[in-house]
Short mmCIF file of N, CA and C and ligand atoms in Angstrom, two decimals:
data_model
loop_
_atom_site.label_atom_id
_atom_site.label_comp_id
_atom_site.label_asym_id
_atom_site.label_seq_id
_atom_site.Cartn_x
_atom_site.Cartn_y
_atom_site.Cartn_z
N MET Z 17 22.76 1.82 -2.94
CA MET Z 17 21.54 2.56 -2.44
C MET Z 17 20.76 3.07 -3.60
N GLU Z 18 21.50 3.68 -4.60
CA GLU Z 18 20.75 4.27 -5.71
C GLU Z 18 20.13 3.12 -6.54
N TYR Z 19 20.81 2.07 -6.60
CA TYR Z 19 20.32 0.87 -7.33
C TYR Z 19 18.97 0.43 -6.69
N GLU Z 20 18.95 0.27 -5.35
CA GLU Z 20 17.78 -0.14 -4.64
C GLU Z 20 16.66 0.90 -4.86
N GLN Z 21 17.08 2.13 -4.78
CA GLN Z 21 16.09 3.19 -4.89
C GLN Z 21 15.34 3.14 -6.23
N SER Z 22 16.07 2.93 -7.29
CA SER Z 22 15.36 2.95 -8.60
C SER Z 22 14.54 1.66 -8.74
N LEU Z 23 15.05 0.58 -8.17
CA LEU Z 23 14.22 -0.65 -8.31
C LEU Z 23 12.89 -0.47 -7.56
N GLU Z 24 12.95 0.19 -6.45
CA GLU Z 24 11.63 0.47 -5.73
C GLU Z 24 10.77 1.28 -6.55
N ASP Z 25 11.30 2.27 -7.22
CA ASP Z 25 10.49 3.12 -8.08
C ASP Z 25 9.79 2.28 -9.19
N TYR Z 26 10.55 1.39 -9.76
CA TYR Z 26 10.00 0.54 -10.76
C TYR Z 26 8.85 -0.35 -10.21
N LEU Z 27 9.11 -0.95 -9.00
CA LEU Z 27 8.10 -1.80 -8.41
C LEU Z 27 6.84 -0.99 -8.16
N GLU Z 28 7.03 0.20 -7.60
CA GLU Z 28 5.91 1.07 -7.29
C GLU Z 28 5.07 1.45 -8.58
N THR Z 29 5.83 1.76 -9.60
CA THR Z 29 5.22 2.07 -10.87
C THR Z 29 4.39 0.94 -11.49
N ILE Z 30 4.93 -0.24 -11.38
CA ILE Z 30 4.27 -1.44 -11.93
C ILE Z 30 2.98 -1.67 -11.10
N LEU Z 31 3.07 -1.44 -9.80
CA LEU Z 31 1.90 -1.62 -8.90
C LEU Z 31 0.80 -0.66 -9.30
N ILE Z 32 1.21 0.61 -9.47
CA ILE Z 32 0.22 1.62 -9.78
C ILE Z 32 -0.41 1.35 -11.16
N LEU Z 33 0.41 1.04 -12.15
CA LEU Z 33 -0.13 0.80 -13.49
C LEU Z 33 -1.11 -0.43 -13.50
N ARG Z 34 -0.78 -1.35 -12.62
CA ARG Z 34 -1.62 -2.58 -12.54
C ARG Z 34 -2.99 -2.33 -12.01
N GLN Z 35 -3.14 -1.18 -11.29
CA GLN Z 35 -4.45 -0.85 -10.77
C GLN Z 35 -5.39 -0.45 -11.85
N SER Z 36 -4.91 0.08 -12.96
CA SER Z 36 -5.84 0.48 -14.05
C SER Z 36 -5.92 -0.57 -15.12
N SER Z 37 -4.94 -1.45 -15.25
CA SER Z 37 -5.12 -2.54 -16.19
C SER Z 37 -4.33 -3.74 -15.70
N ASN Z 38 -4.78 -4.93 -15.97
CA ASN Z 38 -4.14 -6.13 -15.42
C ASN Z 38 -2.74 -6.32 -16.07
N GLU Z 39 -2.67 -5.94 -17.38
CA GLU Z 39 -1.44 -6.15 -18.06
C GLU Z 39 -0.55 -4.86 -17.98
N VAL Z 40 0.62 -5.02 -17.55
CA VAL Z 40 1.55 -3.81 -17.51
C VAL Z 40 2.56 -4.01 -18.62
N HIS Z 41 2.62 -3.08 -19.49
CA HIS Z 41 3.48 -3.18 -20.65
C HIS Z 41 4.80 -2.32 -20.35
N GLN Z 42 5.89 -2.86 -20.81
CA GLN Z 42 7.19 -2.19 -20.50
C GLN Z 42 7.19 -0.71 -21.00
N VAL Z 43 6.54 -0.47 -22.13
CA VAL Z 43 6.45 0.88 -22.67
C VAL Z 43 5.78 1.86 -21.68
N GLU Z 44 4.71 1.36 -21.03
CA GLU Z 44 3.99 2.23 -20.09
C GLU Z 44 4.87 2.59 -18.95
N VAL Z 45 5.65 1.62 -18.52
CA VAL Z 45 6.58 1.89 -17.35
C VAL Z 45 7.61 2.92 -17.74
N ALA Z 46 8.13 2.83 -18.93
CA ALA Z 46 9.08 3.81 -19.44
C ALA Z 46 8.48 5.23 -19.48
N ARG Z 47 7.25 5.29 -19.98
CA ARG Z 47 6.57 6.59 -20.16
C ARG Z 47 6.31 7.22 -18.78
N ARG Z 48 5.84 6.38 -17.87
CA ARG Z 48 5.47 6.91 -16.57
C ARG Z 48 6.64 7.41 -15.75
N LEU Z 49 7.76 6.70 -15.92
CA LEU Z 49 8.96 7.05 -15.14
C LEU Z 49 9.81 8.05 -15.90
N GLY Z 50 9.50 8.29 -17.15
CA GLY Z 50 10.26 9.20 -17.95
C GLY Z 50 11.67 8.69 -18.26
N VAL Z 51 11.75 7.37 -18.43
CA VAL Z 51 13.08 6.79 -18.70
C VAL Z 51 13.02 6.10 -20.08
N SER Z 52 14.22 5.72 -20.58
CA SER Z 52 14.35 5.12 -21.89
C SER Z 52 13.93 3.62 -21.79
N GLN Z 53 13.62 3.10 -22.96
CA GLN Z 53 13.33 1.62 -23.05
C GLN Z 53 14.50 0.77 -22.62
N PRO Z 54 15.72 1.11 -23.03
CA PRO Z 54 16.85 0.27 -22.50
C PRO Z 54 17.00 0.37 -21.03
N ALA Z 55 16.73 1.50 -20.40
CA ALA Z 55 16.81 1.62 -18.94
C ALA Z 55 15.75 0.69 -18.31
N VAL Z 56 14.56 0.65 -18.92
CA VAL Z 56 13.59 -0.21 -18.37
C VAL Z 56 14.01 -1.67 -18.49
N ASN Z 57 14.57 -2.01 -19.64
CA ASN Z 57 15.02 -3.44 -19.81
C ASN Z 57 16.07 -3.84 -18.78
N LYS Z 58 16.99 -2.89 -18.53
CA LYS Z 58 17.99 -3.20 -17.50
C LYS Z 58 17.40 -3.38 -16.14
N ALA Z 59 16.50 -2.47 -15.77
CA ALA Z 59 15.88 -2.59 -14.52
C ALA Z 59 15.04 -3.89 -14.34
N ILE Z 60 14.36 -4.23 -15.39
CA ILE Z 60 13.53 -5.42 -15.36
C ILE Z 60 14.40 -6.66 -15.22
N ARG Z 61 15.56 -6.65 -15.90
CA ARG Z 61 16.51 -7.73 -15.62
C ARG Z 61 16.93 -7.92 -14.20
N LYS Z 62 17.23 -6.75 -13.56
CA LYS Z 62 17.63 -6.77 -12.15
C LYS Z 62 16.49 -7.25 -11.26
N LEU Z 63 15.26 -6.77 -11.60
CA LEU Z 63 14.12 -7.19 -10.79
C LEU Z 63 13.83 -8.63 -10.97
N LYS Z 64 14.06 -9.16 -12.13
CA LYS Z 64 13.88 -10.61 -12.33
C LYS Z 64 14.86 -11.42 -11.50
N GLU Z 65 16.16 -10.94 -11.58
CA GLU Z 65 17.20 -11.62 -10.77
C GLU Z 65 16.90 -11.62 -9.29
N ALA Z 66 16.30 -10.52 -8.84
CA ALA Z 66 15.90 -10.42 -7.43
C ALA Z 66 14.64 -11.22 -7.08
N GLY Z 67 13.93 -11.71 -8.11
CA GLY Z 67 12.79 -12.54 -7.96
C GLY Z 67 11.56 -11.71 -7.72
N TYR Z 68 11.55 -10.41 -8.10
CA TYR Z 68 10.45 -9.48 -7.92
C TYR Z 68 9.39 -9.47 -9.01
N VAL Z 69 9.90 -9.80 -10.23
CA VAL Z 69 8.95 -9.80 -11.37
C VAL Z 69 9.22 -10.97 -12.30
N ARG Z 70 8.20 -11.23 -13.11
CA ARG Z 70 8.41 -12.14 -14.19
C ARG Z 70 7.82 -11.44 -15.47
N THR Z 71 8.28 -11.91 -16.60
CA THR Z 71 7.79 -11.26 -17.80
C THR Z 71 7.24 -12.31 -18.80
N GLU Z 72 6.29 -11.75 -19.59
CA GLU Z 72 5.78 -12.62 -20.68
C GLU Z 72 5.77 -11.63 -21.87
N GLY Z 73 6.71 -11.87 -22.79
CA GLY Z 73 6.83 -10.87 -23.91
C GLY Z 73 7.19 -9.58 -23.32
N MET Z 74 6.44 -8.51 -23.68
CA MET Z 74 6.67 -7.18 -23.18
C MET Z 74 5.87 -6.90 -21.91
N HIS Z 75 5.17 -7.88 -21.37
CA HIS Z 75 4.40 -7.62 -20.22
C HIS Z 75 5.13 -8.03 -18.95
N ILE Z 76 4.86 -7.25 -17.84
CA ILE Z 76 5.52 -7.39 -16.57
C ILE Z 76 4.55 -7.79 -15.58
N PHE Z 77 4.86 -8.81 -14.74
CA PHE Z 77 4.04 -9.23 -13.66
C PHE Z 77 4.84 -9.19 -12.37
N LEU Z 78 4.24 -8.75 -11.26
CA LEU Z 78 4.92 -8.78 -9.98
C LEU Z 78 4.76 -10.20 -9.43
N THR Z 79 5.84 -10.73 -8.82
CA THR Z 79 5.81 -11.95 -8.10
C THR Z 79 5.26 -11.63 -6.72
N GLU Z 80 5.06 -12.66 -5.89
CA GLU Z 80 4.52 -12.39 -4.54
C GLU Z 80 5.48 -11.52 -3.72
N SER Z 81 6.80 -11.77 -3.82
CA SER Z 81 7.72 -10.88 -3.00
C SER Z 81 7.77 -9.52 -3.71
N GLY Z 82 7.67 -9.44 -5.02
CA GLY Z 82 7.67 -8.19 -5.69
C GLY Z 82 6.47 -7.32 -5.31
N ASN Z 83 5.39 -8.03 -5.22
CA ASN Z 83 4.16 -7.35 -4.86
C ASN Z 83 4.25 -6.82 -3.41
N LYS Z 84 4.79 -7.55 -2.52
CA LYS Z 84 4.99 -7.19 -1.12
C LYS Z 84 5.86 -5.94 -1.01
N ARG Z 85 6.96 -6.01 -1.74
CA ARG Z 85 7.90 -4.87 -1.65
C ARG Z 85 7.30 -3.61 -2.28
N ALA Z 86 6.57 -3.81 -3.40
CA ALA Z 86 5.93 -2.65 -4.07
C ALA Z 86 4.86 -2.06 -3.16
N ALA Z 87 4.09 -2.91 -2.48
CA ALA Z 87 2.97 -2.42 -1.61
C ALA Z 87 3.57 -1.68 -0.45
N GLU Z 88 4.69 -2.16 0.13
CA GLU Z 88 5.31 -1.46 1.24
C GLU Z 88 5.77 -0.11 0.82
N THR Z 89 6.40 -0.03 -0.30
CA THR Z 89 6.94 1.23 -0.83
C THR Z 89 5.76 2.19 -1.10
N TYR Z 90 4.73 1.72 -1.72
CA TYR Z 90 3.56 2.55 -2.05
C TYR Z 90 2.81 3.05 -0.78
N ASP Z 91 2.77 2.18 0.22
CA ASP Z 91 2.20 2.58 1.52
C ASP Z 91 2.94 3.77 2.10
N LYS Z 92 4.29 3.70 2.04
CA LYS Z 92 5.15 4.73 2.57
C LYS Z 92 4.83 5.99 1.76
N HIS Z 93 4.86 5.81 0.47
CA HIS Z 93 4.63 6.98 -0.42
C HIS Z 93 3.29 7.68 0.04
N CYS Z 94 2.21 6.98 0.17
CA CYS Z 94 0.94 7.56 0.50
C CYS Z 94 0.98 8.24 1.86
N ASN Z 95 1.54 7.63 2.83
CA ASN Z 95 1.53 8.22 4.22
C ASN Z 95 2.43 9.41 4.27
N ILE Z 96 3.55 9.36 3.58
CA ILE Z 96 4.45 10.56 3.58
C ILE Z 96 3.81 11.72 2.83
N ARG Z 97 3.18 11.39 1.65
CA ARG Z 97 2.47 12.43 0.94
C ARG Z 97 1.40 13.05 1.77
N ASP Z 98 0.58 12.24 2.48
CA ASP Z 98 -0.47 12.78 3.34
C ASP Z 98 0.05 13.69 4.39
N LEU Z 99 1.16 13.30 5.01
CA LEU Z 99 1.75 14.18 6.05
C LEU Z 99 2.19 15.51 5.44
N LEU Z 100 2.83 15.45 4.34
CA LEU Z 100 3.35 16.64 3.68
C LEU Z 100 2.20 17.59 3.31
N MET Z 101 1.06 16.98 2.80
CA MET Z 101 -0.02 17.80 2.41
C MET Z 101 -0.75 18.39 3.64
N ARG Z 102 -0.78 17.71 4.72
CA ARG Z 102 -1.32 18.24 5.98
C ARG Z 102 -0.60 19.38 6.50
N ILE Z 103 0.72 19.47 6.28
CA ILE Z 103 1.50 20.58 6.76
C ILE Z 103 1.59 21.70 5.70
N GLY Z 104 0.76 21.55 4.67
CA GLY Z 104 0.59 22.70 3.74
C GLY Z 104 1.34 22.59 2.40
N VAL Z 105 1.97 21.50 2.17
CA VAL Z 105 2.72 21.25 0.84
C VAL Z 105 1.69 21.05 -0.19
N ASP Z 106 1.76 21.63 -1.39
CA ASP Z 106 0.82 21.33 -2.39
C ASP Z 106 0.95 19.90 -2.96
N GLU Z 107 -0.11 19.45 -3.60
CA GLU Z 107 -0.19 18.03 -3.98
C GLU Z 107 0.99 17.62 -4.89
N ALA Z 108 1.33 18.40 -5.89
CA ALA Z 108 2.36 17.98 -6.82
C ALA Z 108 3.75 17.88 -6.15
N ALA Z 109 4.06 18.80 -5.32
CA ALA Z 109 5.34 18.77 -4.64
C ALA Z 109 5.31 17.64 -3.60
N ALA Z 110 4.20 17.45 -2.93
CA ALA Z 110 4.07 16.38 -1.92
C ALA Z 110 4.30 14.96 -2.59
N GLU Z 111 3.72 14.81 -3.77
CA GLU Z 111 3.91 13.57 -4.57
C GLU Z 111 5.35 13.40 -4.88
N ARG Z 112 5.92 14.37 -5.44
CA ARG Z 112 7.32 14.27 -5.87
C ARG Z 112 8.27 13.99 -4.74
N ASP Z 113 8.11 14.74 -3.62
CA ASP Z 113 8.98 14.57 -2.48
C ASP Z 113 8.73 13.24 -1.73
N ALA Z 114 7.50 12.83 -1.69
CA ALA Z 114 7.21 11.53 -1.03
C ALA Z 114 7.94 10.48 -1.79
N CYS Z 115 8.01 10.54 -3.03
CA CYS Z 115 8.66 9.53 -3.92
C CYS Z 115 10.18 9.51 -3.67
N ALA Z 116 10.71 10.61 -3.18
CA ALA Z 116 12.17 10.55 -2.90
C ALA Z 116 12.40 10.10 -1.43
N ILE Z 117 11.57 10.63 -0.52
CA ILE Z 117 11.73 10.35 0.87
C ILE Z 117 11.47 8.83 1.17
N GLU Z 118 10.50 8.26 0.47
CA GLU Z 118 10.11 6.89 0.75
C GLU Z 118 11.29 5.85 0.71
N HIS Z 119 12.30 6.25 -0.08
CA HIS Z 119 13.46 5.28 -0.23
C HIS Z 119 14.51 5.43 0.82
N VAL Z 120 14.54 6.51 1.49
CA VAL Z 120 15.63 6.82 2.46
C VAL Z 120 15.18 6.94 3.89
N ILE Z 121 13.82 7.05 4.14
CA ILE Z 121 13.36 7.33 5.47
C ILE Z 121 13.68 6.14 6.36
N GLY Z 122 14.02 6.41 7.57
CA GLY Z 122 14.36 5.36 8.55
C GLY Z 122 13.07 4.85 9.19
N SER Z 123 13.19 3.65 9.77
CA SER Z 123 11.97 3.01 10.31
C SER Z 123 11.39 3.78 11.52
N GLU Z 124 12.27 4.41 12.29
CA GLU Z 124 11.73 5.18 13.45
C GLU Z 124 10.87 6.40 13.01
N THR Z 125 11.47 7.09 12.00
CA THR Z 125 10.73 8.23 11.53
C THR Z 125 9.44 7.88 10.85
N TYR Z 126 9.49 6.80 10.09
CA TYR Z 126 8.30 6.36 9.38
C TYR Z 126 7.30 5.91 10.41
N ALA Z 127 7.67 5.21 11.44
CA ALA Z 127 6.69 4.76 12.46
C ALA Z 127 6.02 5.99 13.11
N ALA Z 128 6.87 7.05 13.36
CA ALA Z 128 6.28 8.24 13.98
C ALA Z 128 5.23 8.92 13.02
N ILE Z 129 5.56 8.94 11.78
CA ILE Z 129 4.61 9.53 10.83
C ILE Z 129 3.27 8.72 10.79
N CYS Z 130 3.42 7.39 10.81
CA CYS Z 130 2.23 6.54 10.79
C CYS Z 130 1.34 6.77 12.05
N ALA Z 131 2.06 6.88 13.23
CA ALA Z 131 1.40 7.13 14.50
C ALA Z 131 0.70 8.46 14.52
N TYR Z 132 1.33 9.46 13.94
CA TYR Z 132 0.80 10.79 13.85
C TYR Z 132 -0.54 10.82 13.04
N ILE Z 133 -0.41 10.19 11.84
CA ILE Z 133 -1.51 10.17 10.95
C ILE Z 133 -2.73 9.42 11.58
N GLU Z 134 -2.38 8.38 12.27
CA GLU Z 134 -3.41 7.57 12.92
C GLU Z 134 -4.13 8.33 14.05
N SER Z 135 -3.37 9.08 14.79
CA SER Z 135 -3.92 9.77 15.96
C SER Z 135 -4.53 11.13 15.56
N HIS Z 136 -4.30 11.57 14.33
CA HIS Z 136 -4.92 12.82 13.90
C HIS Z 136 -5.71 12.55 12.60
N PRO Z 137 -6.91 11.90 12.71
CA PRO Z 137 -7.62 11.63 11.52
C PRO Z 137 -8.10 12.88 10.73
N LYS Z 138 -8.13 12.76 9.45
CA LYS Z 138 -8.51 13.85 8.60
C LYS Z 138 -10.00 14.21 8.86
N ASP Z 139 -10.42 15.46 8.83
CA ASP Z 139 -11.83 15.72 9.04
C ASP Z 139 -12.57 15.86 7.71
ZN1 ZN E 4 6.61 6.90 -4.63
#
């Protein structure tokens, strides 16, 4: 479980970094996640084995399945964060907690959150 959790964090981080630049460097991933370079290397190796990323030198690219998994995780992150902020959680705490909840939330609960957000548009 913890293994999957951290891999999703990596995928999500690569996806977010890619939004600001096409090339995602391993050092940026380490900096953003606050982890060591060896930790990044290890995670990247696992992500490669799982077929989620490929690398060119120090640059990381999401494969099609990696992109899909990353996008699913990031969607969850955004919806959970939105819900938390709507119930009064401040943005920093909502970001942090969404990033933890996104990996463990069950599909029923997540579906209920999505339905709630959809039926209660922000004004
Ligand atoms: Zn997250």
